[in-house]
Amino acid sequence: MKIILSVIILLLIVVAEAGAATRSVTFFSDGAVVDLTGVAARGVVEIPLPPGTREDTVRIRPERGTSIQRVDMLPLRRDTRGEKEFASLIEQRSRLEDRLGALATREEIFKSAAKSQSGKAPRKTKSNPDPMQSIRQGTDFAITQLEAVYAARRRTEQEIRRIDARIATARRAGAGEERVARVIVAPRNGRVTARFAIGKAGWTPCYDIRSNGGGSARVTLYGQVPGFFAGYQTRVSPTSLAGAAAERSSVLPAAGQRARLAEYRMATEEEYFGNGPLPSFAFTLKNATGVDLPAGEAAIYRTGEYWGAIRFAGISSGRSARLASKAVR
């Protein structure tokens, strides 16, 4: 999911540079559909297709006065800066591993020195009138050096963990096959409108479940969408991509918010709402709506009072589900 969204951001930037005029994205339960208009530069419009794009859904329509000469699906030019950064991270990690090796050697040296100093038999000589003090000084010096080695090793291991996290991010960002639709048009400044579907980038379900205390509850389904589409007209459809022919969509004020998709009245049974200091509740919800409800987070209310949020496992049509707080599970 993160890979898809990160590449979509690149898509938005590239299209903006190509002169995109109108841009919209519609989220469905199992994916998203992107619509955008591109203006040709020297007779060419390049439309990046992020990983997850279903190439069988790509449609490109010429605008008035424009004709499409040819469309080629090509691999997206690789970002050499990203490759250089990845190579640099690998080199940094190798140097840190070398440092750990050197620190391990220093640790052994000063461990041996500390052991040697503490095991010395004190011998008083003219040049060493206080042998115990010399032994203590030698031991203290070795221990101080060991402490410095341990601190350096801890910092190096922390840096390795940070480098490993950056390497993992770079690997994820480079995963998947990125494609570009290269559209040859006439005239040289022609315009086209592209539409394509992206799988696994749909809205995330969440709920408000409001019990009235009288044997029923109002269940409102919302769709939470990603916030990476600034400047795009954002829509949310309660259907799947396959059900988009009968699309009912609602326009969001801004990306990153949630859209109200549906509301149902459901019967409740065995309601329990405790009076203790911690939220304690349980009830059974019966789904007789004819619609399957997907799993998601749910906020629970009773007669207008918020009682907390739980993980809602979803309910198939004609089935029942017991919802409960952690205190009574």
PDB file of C-alpha atoms in Angstrom, residues 4-5 19 24 31 35 49 96 105 129 136 205 211 279 303 306 312 314 321:
ATOM      1  CA  ILE A   4       1.416   2.444  -4.394  1.00  0.00           C
ATOM      2  CA  LEU A   5       0.767   5.739  -2.629  1.00  0.00           C
ATOM      3  CA  GLY A  19       0.274  20.693 -17.759  1.00  0.00           C
ATOM      4  CA  SER A  24      -9.850  13.621  -9.946  1.00  0.00           C
ATOM      5  CA  GLY A  31      -9.271   0.239  -5.417  1.00  0.00           C
ATOM      6  CA  ASP A  35      -8.863  10.672 -14.140  1.00  0.00           C
ATOM      7  CA  LEU A  49       1.193   4.272 -14.243  1.00  0.00           C
ATOM      8  CA  LEU A  96      29.667   0.871  10.395  1.00  0.00           C
ATOM      9  CA  THR A 105      39.205  -5.691  18.976  1.00  0.00           C
ATOM     10  CA  PRO A 129      57.259   3.507  45.588  1.00  0.00           C
ATOM     11  CA  ARG A 136      44.687   1.203  40.475  1.00  0.00           C
ATOM     12  CA  PRO A 205     -14.274   1.303   6.301  1.00  0.00           C
ATOM     13  CA  SER A 211     -27.542   2.585  20.392  1.00  0.00           C
ATOM     14  CA  PRO A 279     -16.163   1.830  29.869  1.00  0.00           C
ATOM     15  CA  THR A 303     -28.023   7.734  23.837  1.00  0.00           C
ATOM     16  CA  TYR A 306     -19.390   8.198  23.418  1.00  0.00           C
ATOM     17  CA  PHE A 312     -15.520  -4.293  14.352  1.00  0.00           C
ATOM     18  CA  GLY A 314     -17.998  -6.957  10.169  1.00  0.00           C
ATOM     19  CA  ALA A 321     -22.290 -10.286  15.876  1.00  0.00           C
TER      20      ALA A 321
END
